[in-house]
Tab-separated table of C-alpha atoms in Angstrom:
chain	number	residue	atom	x	y	z
C	1	MET	CA	0.207	0.029	0.129
C	2	SER	CA	1.372	3.194	-0.840
C	3	GLY	CA	0.227	6.715	0.695
C	4	ALA	CA	1.055	8.648	3.451
C	5	LEU	CA	0.904	7.999	7.530
C	6	LEU	CA	-1.269	10.483	9.326
C	7	VAL	CA	-0.767	10.348	13.124
C	8	ILE	CA	-2.775	12.399	15.558
C	9	GLY	CA	-1.511	12.790	19.151
C	10	ASP	CA	0.510	14.703	21.825
C	11	VAL	CA	3.782	16.621	21.184
C	12	VAL	CA	5.244	17.473	24.524
C	13	THR	CA	8.936	18.652	25.753
C	14	ASP	CA	10.431	15.668	27.840
C	15	VAL	CA	12.722	16.458	30.885
C	16	VAL	CA	14.575	12.903	31.318
C	17	ALA	CA	16.224	12.753	34.657
C	18	ARG	CA	18.495	9.466	34.689
C	19	HIS	CA	18.966	8.669	38.393
C	20	ARG	CA	20.584	5.370	39.809
C	21	GLY	CA	18.845	3.735	42.868
C	22	PRO	CA	15.869	4.806	44.519
C	23	LEU	CA	15.281	8.636	45.107
C	24	ALA	CA	16.303	10.225	48.177
C	25	THR	CA	13.068	11.447	49.989
C	26	GLY	CA	13.489	15.040	51.281
C	27	THR	CA	17.053	15.819	49.999
C	28	ASP	CA	19.239	15.536	46.528
C	29	THR	CA	19.492	12.485	44.170
C	30	SER	CA	22.186	13.051	41.700
C	31	ALA	CA	20.953	12.850	37.904
C	32	SER	CA	21.532	13.351	34.434
C	33	ILE	CA	19.423	15.237	33.081
C	34	ARG	CA	17.985	16.356	29.582
C	35	THR	CA	15.599	18.366	28.064
C	36	LEU	CA	14.215	16.624	24.619
C	37	PRO	CA	11.144	16.670	22.340
C	38	GLY	CA	8.701	14.027	23.247
C	39	GLY	CA	5.036	13.255	22.955
C	40	ALA	CA	3.610	9.377	22.329
C	41	GLY	CA	2.138	10.767	18.932
C	42	ALA	CA	5.173	12.762	17.950
C	43	ASN	CA	7.561	9.978	18.437
C	44	VAL	CA	5.642	7.095	16.741
C	45	ALA	CA	5.732	9.697	13.857
C	46	CYS	CA	9.443	10.327	13.941
C	47	TRP	CA	10.268	6.458	14.174
C	48	ALA	CA	8.089	5.665	11.082
C	49	ALA	CA	10.113	8.225	9.081
C	50	HIS	CA	13.328	7.126	10.413
C	51	TRP	CA	12.631	3.848	9.170
C	52	GLY	CA	11.796	5.053	5.874
C	53	SER	CA	8.335	5.838	5.343
C	54	PRO	CA	8.517	8.751	2.825
C	55	ASP	CA	5.308	10.630	3.747
C	56	VAL	CA	4.377	11.155	7.773
C	57	ARG	CA	2.240	13.576	8.899
C	58	LEU	CA	1.541	14.883	12.619
C	59	LEU	CA	-1.686	16.785	13.707
C	60	GLY	CA	-0.917	17.951	17.183
C	61	ARG	CA	-1.350	21.152	19.584
C	62	VAL	CA	1.167	22.981	21.348
C	63	GLY	CA	1.937	26.230	23.233
C	64	ALA	CA	3.324	29.269	21.833
C	65	ASP	CA	6.547	28.704	24.174
C	66	ALA	CA	7.587	25.992	22.466
C	67	ALA	CA	6.028	25.712	18.689
C	68	ALA	CA	8.922	26.743	16.792
C	69	TRP	CA	11.192	24.402	18.648
C	70	HIS	CA	8.636	21.454	17.885
C	71	GLU	CA	8.204	22.111	14.510
C	72	ARG	CA	11.917	22.336	13.966
C	73	GLU	CA	12.536	19.066	15.411
C	74	LEU	CA	9.740	17.249	13.892
C	75	THR	CA	10.550	18.652	10.484
C	76	ALA	CA	14.658	17.514	10.882
C	77	SER	CA	13.269	14.127	11.602
C	78	GLY	CA	11.535	13.741	8.324
C	79	VAL	CA	7.787	14.654	9.613
C	80	ARG	CA	5.489	17.064	8.106
C	81	PRO	CA	4.210	18.770	11.181
C	82	HIS	CA	0.395	20.166	11.329
C	83	LEU	CA	0.671	22.087	14.728
C	84	VAL	CA	-2.007	23.954	16.070
C	85	VAL	CA	-0.658	26.918	18.362
C	86	ASP	CA	-2.706	26.989	21.853
C	87	ALA	CA	-2.948	30.768	22.573
C	88	GLU	CA	-3.997	30.163	26.417
C	89	ALA	CA	-2.003	26.777	27.325
C	90	PRO	CA	1.557	26.114	27.361
C	91	THR	CA	3.315	22.974	25.359
C	92	GLY	CA	2.877	19.694	27.756
C	93	THR	CA	5.875	18.622	29.870
C	94	VAL	CA	6.611	15.054	30.958
C	95	ILE	CA	9.055	14.340	33.751
C	96	CYS	CA	10.793	10.806	33.059
C	97	LEU	CA	12.502	9.711	36.017
C	98	VAL	CA	14.640	6.929	34.551
C	99	ASP	CA	16.287	4.482	37.127
C	100	ALA	CA	19.737	4.117	35.309
C	101	GLY	CA	20.444	0.642	36.964
C	102	ALA	CA	19.797	-2.855	34.836
C	103	SER	CA	16.029	-2.384	33.798
C	104	ALA	CA	16.431	1.286	32.847
C	105	GLU	CA	12.716	1.613	33.897
C	106	ARG	CA	10.864	4.982	33.768
C	107	THR	CA	8.388	6.747	35.955
C	108	PHE	CA	6.471	9.741	34.077
C	109	LEU	CA	5.004	12.848	35.763
C	110	THR	CA	2.941	14.408	33.081
C	111	ASP	CA	1.388	17.640	32.489
C	112	SER	CA	-0.359	17.329	29.348
C	113	GLY	CA	-0.685	20.872	28.769
C	114	ALA	CA	-2.015	22.140	25.320
C	115	SER	CA	-2.014	18.498	23.677
C	116	LEU	CA	-5.137	17.745	25.618
C	117	ARG	CA	-6.674	20.618	24.198
C	118	LEU	CA	-6.720	19.382	20.323
C	119	ALA	CA	-10.222	19.905	19.720
C	120	PRO	CA	-12.865	18.832	16.457
C	121	ASP	CA	-12.067	22.587	15.034
C	122	ASP	CA	-8.676	21.556	14.945
C	123	TRP	CA	-9.428	18.830	12.138
C	124	SER	CA	-10.165	19.185	8.456
C	125	ASP	CA	-11.326	16.315	6.418
C	126	ALA	CA	-8.392	17.711	3.890
C	127	LEU	CA	-6.044	16.056	6.227
C	128	LEU	CA	-6.710	12.649	4.861
C	129	ASP	CA	-5.985	13.564	1.333
C	130	GLY	CA	-3.283	10.886	0.131
C	131	VAL	CA	-3.232	9.342	3.417
C	132	ALA	CA	-3.164	5.722	3.572
C	133	ARG	CA	-3.029	5.121	7.420
C	134	LEU	CA	-4.052	6.711	10.126
C	135	HIS	CA	-2.999	6.313	13.727
C	136	LEU	CA	-4.258	7.925	16.814
C	137	SER	CA	-2.426	8.129	19.990
C	138	GLY	CA	-4.128	7.151	23.343
C	139	TYR	CA	-3.424	10.068	25.126
C	140	LEU	CA	-6.118	11.813	22.845
C	141	PHE	CA	-8.601	9.544	25.050
C	142	PHE	CA	-7.779	11.371	28.419
C	143	SER	CA	-9.642	14.799	27.807
C	144	GLY	CA	-13.009	15.577	26.415
C	145	PRO	CA	-12.018	17.645	23.411
C	146	SER	CA	-9.280	15.623	22.301
C	147	ARG	CA	-11.688	12.305	22.492
C	148	ALA	CA	-14.205	14.373	20.421
C	149	LEU	CA	-11.733	14.850	17.669
C	150	ALA	CA	-10.428	11.326	17.844
C	151	ALA	CA	-14.032	10.561	16.874
C	152	VAL	CA	-14.341	12.899	14.177
C	153	ALA	CA	-11.278	11.501	12.379
C	154	LEU	CA	-12.207	8.109	13.100
C	155	GLU	CA	-15.273	8.445	11.066
C	156	ALA	CA	-13.748	10.659	8.406
C	157	ALA	CA	-11.161	8.013	7.771
C	158	ARG	CA	-13.703	5.007	8.074
C	159	SER	CA	-15.800	6.863	5.287
C	160	ARG	CA	-12.717	7.045	3.232
C	161	GLY	CA	-11.616	3.597	3.618
C	162	VAL	CA	-8.959	4.477	5.752
C	163	PRO	CA	-7.668	1.891	7.967
C	164	VAL	CA	-7.063	3.336	11.639
C	165	SER	CA	-4.524	2.162	14.647
C	166	LEU	CA	-4.624	3.082	17.946
C	167	ASP	CA	-1.980	2.747	20.848
C	168	PRO	CA	-3.987	2.858	24.189
C	169	ALA	CA	-0.840	4.805	25.837
C	170	SER	CA	-1.258	4.756	29.538
C	171	ALA	CA	-2.518	1.974	31.971
C	172	GLY	CA	-2.742	4.741	34.339
C	173	PHE	CA	-4.662	7.559	32.453
C	174	LEU	CA	-6.889	4.302	31.026
C	175	THR	CA	-7.892	3.305	34.586
C	176	GLU	CA	-8.740	6.815	35.462
C	177	SER	CA	-10.794	7.629	32.302
C	178	GLY	CA	-12.788	4.456	32.140
C	179	VAL	CA	-12.172	1.024	30.338
C	180	ASP	CA	-15.688	0.949	29.032
C	181	THR	CA	-15.285	4.146	27.257
C	182	PHE	CA	-12.147	2.989	25.541
C	183	LEU	CA	-13.553	-0.182	24.357
C	184	ALA	CA	-16.694	1.183	22.700
C	185	PHE	CA	-14.496	3.378	20.550
C	186	ALA	CA	-12.022	0.725	20.160
C	187	GLU	CA	-15.186	-1.014	17.663
C	188	GLY	CA	-14.309	1.085	14.510
C	189	LEU	CA	-10.366	0.340	14.806
C	190	ASP	CA	-8.567	-2.042	12.293
C	191	VAL	CA	-5.542	-2.455	14.666
C	192	LEU	CA	-5.235	-2.004	18.415
C	193	LEU	CA	-1.597	-1.996	19.942
C	194	PRO	CA	-1.559	-2.418	23.630
C	195	SER	CA	1.135	-3.050	26.042
C	196	ARG	CA	1.252	-5.889	28.407
C	197	ASP	CA	-0.413	-3.983	31.236
C	198	GLU	CA	-3.006	-2.233	28.782
C	199	ALA	CA	-4.077	-5.267	27.490
C	200	ARG	CA	-4.538	-7.036	30.862
C	201	LEU	CA	-6.366	-3.829	32.111
C	202	LEU	CA	-8.828	-4.183	28.977
C	203	THR	CA	-9.557	-7.382	29.165
C	204	GLY	CA	-9.309	-8.306	32.899
C	205	LEU	CA	-7.425	-11.290	31.809
C	206	PRO	CA	-3.935	-11.963	33.931
C	207	ASP	CA	-2.386	-13.885	30.735
C	208	PRO	CA	-0.868	-12.047	28.136
C	209	GLU	CA	-1.795	-14.403	25.219
C	210	ASP	CA	-5.217	-14.836	26.766
C	211	ALA	CA	-5.742	-11.124	26.866
C	212	ALA	CA	-4.628	-10.315	23.142
C	213	ALA	CA	-6.913	-13.152	22.067
C	214	LYS	CA	-9.605	-11.634	23.497
C	215	LEU	CA	-8.996	-8.176	22.381
C	216	SER	CA	-8.933	-9.458	18.890
C	217	ARG	CA	-12.424	-10.607	18.892
C	218	GLN	CA	-12.965	-6.914	19.065
C	219	VAL	CA	-10.504	-5.300	17.078
C	220	PRO	CA	-9.547	-7.145	13.705
C	221	LEU	CA	-5.641	-6.888	14.373
C	222	VAL	CA	-4.037	-6.868	17.693
C	223	VAL	CA	-0.314	-6.512	18.237
C	224	ALA	CA	0.400	-6.605	22.029
C	225	LYS	CA	3.529	-5.275	23.059
C	226	GLN	CA	5.366	-7.474	25.802
C	227	GLY	CA	8.735	-5.363	26.402
C	228	ALA	CA	11.387	-7.812	26.670
C	229	GLN	CA	9.367	-10.682	25.896
C	230	GLY	CA	8.703	-9.125	22.149
C	231	ALA	CA	5.371	-8.921	21.009
C	232	LEU	CA	2.394	-11.210	20.318
C	233	VAL	CA	-0.057	-10.732	17.063
C	234	ALA	CA	-3.576	-11.791	17.497
C	235	ALA	CA	-6.185	-11.933	15.259
C	236	GLN	CA	-10.047	-13.615	15.105
C	237	GLY	CA	-9.710	-14.207	18.802
C	238	ALA	CA	-6.487	-16.318	18.671
C	239	VAL	CA	-2.639	-15.712	18.790
C	240	ARG	CA	-1.229	-16.012	15.473
C	241	ALA	CA	2.621	-15.235	16.179
C	242	ARG	CA	5.117	-14.925	19.146
C	243	VAL	CA	7.386	-12.553	17.957
C	244	PRO	CA	10.705	-12.315	20.024
C	245	ALA	CA	12.811	-9.817	21.574
C	246	VAL	CA	16.046	-8.028	20.230
C	247	PRO	CA	18.445	-8.450	23.598
C	248	VAL	CA	20.194	-5.124	24.437
C	249	SER	CA	21.458	-3.457	27.545
C	250	PRO	CA	18.996	-0.671	28.152
C	251	ARG	CA	19.706	2.542	28.976
C	252	ASP	CA	16.462	4.343	29.014
C	253	THR	CA	13.069	2.593	28.166
C	254	THR	CA	11.303	5.915	27.172
C	255	GLY	CA	9.519	5.701	23.854
C	256	ALA	CA	10.420	2.004	23.205
C	257	GLY	CA	6.436	1.297	22.959
C	258	ASP	CA	6.370	4.244	20.308
C	259	ALA	CA	9.058	2.890	18.503
C	260	PHE	CA	7.727	-0.299	17.997
C	261	THR	CA	4.494	1.215	16.795
C	262	GLY	CA	6.081	3.668	14.497
C	263	VAL	CA	8.164	1.036	12.810
C	264	PHE	CA	5.164	-1.484	12.638
C	265	LEU	CA	2.890	0.983	11.010
C	266	ALA	CA	5.859	2.085	8.422
C	267	ALA	CA	6.462	-1.565	7.723
C	268	LEU	CA	2.555	-2.514	7.261
C	269	LEU	CA	2.710	0.481	4.542
C	270	ALA	CA	5.823	-0.828	2.816
C	271	GLY	CA	3.839	-4.286	2.339
C	272	ALA	CA	4.990	-6.199	5.453
C	273	GLU	CA	2.932	-8.545	6.643
C	274	PRO	CA	1.633	-8.256	10.343
C	275	GLU	CA	4.232	-10.911	11.946
C	276	GLU	CA	7.463	-9.491	9.906
C	277	ALA	CA	5.904	-5.868	10.565
C	278	ALA	CA	6.050	-6.749	14.458
C	279	ALA	CA	9.708	-8.085	13.977
C	280	GLN	CA	10.665	-4.794	12.570
C	281	GLY	CA	9.043	-3.045	15.607
C	282	CYS	CA	10.676	-5.261	18.180
C	283	ARG	CA	14.044	-4.107	16.410
C	284	ALA	CA	13.350	-0.647	16.746
C	285	GLY	CA	12.016	-1.127	20.502
C	286	ALA	CA	15.654	-2.675	20.898
C	287	LEU	CA	17.378	0.373	19.268
C	288	ALA	CA	15.248	3.011	21.336
C	289	VAL	CA	16.074	1.529	24.763
C	290	THR	CA	19.617	2.096	24.289
C	291	THR	CA	19.383	5.730	23.531
C	292	VAL	CA	18.241	8.490	25.975
C	293	GLY	CA	14.654	10.049	24.942
C	294	GLY	CA	11.858	8.752	22.956
C	295	ARG	CA	13.088	9.541	19.462
C	296	PRO	CA	15.421	7.957	17.470
C	297	ALA	CA	19.035	9.252	17.380
C	298	GLY	CA	19.210	10.150	13.495
C	299	ARG	CA	17.611	9.284	10.189
C	300	THR	CA	18.434	5.965	8.180
C	301	SER	CA	18.095	7.703	4.778
């Protein structure tokens, strides 16, 4: 399939603090701190472009404080940004606390800022011109205006026969916003890309394979990301493939799931079957955890 990938989602500023061991409450903890462009939606778009998709577009909302910087960073990554500049709210900011120990696990403190103010008025059906796939960041579901925009974009894509994918994005925010609301929206999707924890939350099933299989009875294709255990590809109520991860020594797990998603979608656009696309996604996830931040270090082409 030829055509563009349109991503709708969050564009935020990441403050990545890498520390070793537990935080020292009430006093100082030494850390290496960097300010980087981020946001799940923006990261997905950048990874898709990095992997060779020639036409990747992104619709997002940012504050005037950092709009020019984010536009430059996205353009330099090969993404065509369509950024709505919010005159009232600042650009979203995420503080990423990364334990620099063996797991390199991260914890987020999230102020979504302008990204949650993306609304139906920011949408135009012309954004779908030339688009072969639409991807929605799950962070759209955590406010009324951006959830309404997601519904408008989904309906417009379905009317044109454009397949739509969604990454649930956050088990924590899903718990707050409600699983039933999310699952009702998922009825219109073609591809769902949950993490292991998100799949468990959405189904109530503790076993990752059971969870992926159950979700695939509602969404035609489910690709459940399993971190260091790779990925599961499920369709029509059954797991069709178990794709192994690529072993690496992680530095920062921020954006690993976004890397998987972006490259999986890029591979589908290039004609890959879901299992091969998932294998490429696993390779991208392995690459992502060896660098600091959620974006690729440099373009491959």
